[in-house]
mmCIF file of C-alpha atoms in Angstrom:
data_model
loop_
_atom_site.group_PDB
_atom_site.id
_atom_site.type_symbol
_atom_site.label_atom_id
_atom_site.label_comp_id
_atom_site.label_asym_id
_atom_site.label_seq_id
_atom_site.Cartn_x
_atom_site.Cartn_y
_atom_site.Cartn_z
ATOM 1 C CA MET A 10 321.543 22.411 23.724
ATOM 2 C CA SER A 11 321.558 25.798 23.029
ATOM 3 C CA MET A 12 318.399 28.241 22.768
ATOM 4 C CA PRO A 13 318.597 30.903 20.842
ATOM 5 C CA PHE A 14 316.478 34.052 21.610
ATOM 6 C CA GLU A 15 316.407 37.880 20.979
ATOM 7 C CA PHE A 16 316.329 41.020 23.267
ATOM 8 C CA ASN A 17 313.987 43.110 21.994
ATOM 9 C CA PHE A 18 312.850 46.871 22.700
ATOM 10 C CA LEU A 19 310.000 47.105 20.941
ATOM 11 C CA ILE A 20 306.823 45.319 20.415
ATOM 12 C CA VAL A 21 305.997 44.347 16.969
ATOM 13 C CA THR A 22 302.780 42.745 16.408
ATOM 14 C CA ASN A 23 302.565 42.044 12.644
ATOM 15 C CA GLU A 24 298.606 43.357 13.753
ATOM 16 C CA LYS A 25 297.889 40.152 15.421
ATOM 17 C CA ALA A 26 297.811 41.104 18.876
ATOM 18 C CA ILE A 27 294.937 39.908 20.608
ATOM 19 C CA ARG A 28 292.299 42.954 22.587
ATOM 20 C CA LYS A 29 291.470 41.179 26.487
ATOM 21 C CA GLU A 30 290.231 43.684 28.248
ATOM 22 C CA ASN A 31 290.188 47.018 28.643
ATOM 23 C CA ASN A 32 293.837 48.004 27.181
ATOM 24 C CA THR A 33 295.200 45.219 28.085
ATOM 25 C CA PHE A 34 296.614 42.353 24.721
ATOM 26 C CA SER A 35 297.723 39.410 24.662
ATOM 27 C CA LEU A 36 300.530 38.381 21.592
ATOM 28 C CA GLU A 37 302.248 35.370 20.831
ATOM 29 C CA LEU A 38 305.241 35.116 18.843
ATOM 30 C CA ASN A 39 307.762 32.845 17.056
ATOM 31 C CA GLY A 40 310.964 31.695 18.825
ATOM 32 C CA TYR A 41 311.757 33.320 22.274
ATOM 33 C CA HIS A 42 311.648 36.878 22.742
ATOM 34 C CA LEU A 43 312.497 38.410 25.940
ATOM 35 C CA PHE A 44 311.709 42.121 27.022
ATOM 36 C CA PRO A 45 311.801 44.675 29.796
ATOM 37 C CA ILE A 46 308.669 44.073 31.554
ATOM 38 C CA ASP A 47 307.658 46.804 34.038
ATOM 39 C CA THR A 48 308.836 49.352 31.784
ATOM 40 C CA PRO A 49 306.963 51.868 28.249
ATOM 41 C CA ILE A 50 308.097 50.277 25.431
ATOM 42 C CA ASN A 51 306.977 51.913 21.996
ATOM 43 C CA VAL A 52 304.877 49.685 19.998
ATOM 44 C CA THR A 53 304.742 49.164 16.376
ATOM 45 C CA ARG A 54 302.584 47.197 14.074
ATOM 46 C CA LYS A 55 305.005 46.241 11.503
ATOM 47 C CA ASN A 56 309.186 47.048 12.033
ATOM 48 C CA ASP A 57 309.638 48.849 8.949
ATOM 49 C CA GLU A 58 306.149 51.584 10.833
ATOM 50 C CA LYS A 59 306.678 54.145 13.056
ATOM 51 C CA PRO A 60 305.180 53.134 16.684
ATOM 52 C CA PHE A 61 301.414 53.997 17.287
ATOM 53 C CA GLY A 62 301.643 53.889 20.835
ATOM 54 C CA ILE A 63 303.699 52.765 23.933
ATOM 55 C CA ALA A 64 302.986 50.130 26.342
ATOM 56 C CA VAL A 65 303.721 48.017 29.179
ATOM 57 C CA ILE A 66 304.460 44.514 29.703
ATOM 58 C CA ARG A 67 302.531 42.805 32.438
ATOM 59 C CA LYS A 68 303.487 39.612 31.927
ATOM 60 C CA ILE A 69 305.937 36.760 29.685
ATOM 61 C CA GLU A 70 305.698 33.739 29.087
ATOM 62 C CA TRP A 71 307.871 30.354 26.770
ATOM 63 C CA LYS A 72 306.833 27.700 25.884
ATOM 64 C CA SER A 73 307.359 25.408 22.452
ATOM 65 C CA GLU A 74 309.687 27.730 20.755
ATOM 66 C CA SER A 75 307.081 30.911 21.308
ATOM 67 C CA THR A 76 306.844 33.411 23.746
ATOM 68 C CA TYR A 77 303.355 34.653 24.941
ATOM 69 C CA MET A 78 303.336 37.936 26.137
ATOM 70 C CA GLU A 79 300.798 40.747 27.912
ATOM 71 C CA TYR A 80 300.544 44.032 27.622
ATOM 72 C CA GLU A 81 298.780 47.226 29.082
ATOM 73 C CA LEU A 82 298.644 50.293 25.886
ATOM 74 C CA LYS A 83 299.383 53.281 28.270
ATOM 75 C CA ALA A 84 299.510 55.764 25.432
ATOM 76 C CA ILE A 85 298.691 55.961 21.930
ATOM 77 C CA ASP A 86 299.684 58.257 19.163
ATOM 78 C CA THR A 87 297.140 57.703 16.768
ATOM 79 C CA VAL A 88 293.498 56.512 15.212
ATOM 80 C CA ASN A 89 292.631 53.269 14.683
#
């Protein structure tokens, strides 16, 4: 049985990230996605937009054909 997945170097939130505390956010993505952990990567709201900040992923979990992640926003380039 195969398991399709994507390897990503950019967090695309589609404006669905949830703030947990301070600069920590959680995000659920459809499908299985693999990201570098503990490495700074860009964050954007949409695929076709310029990144607005840099984050470090602290936790990844795969279940029920979804990816759950927690990341810490380290730097922001724009004002909300």
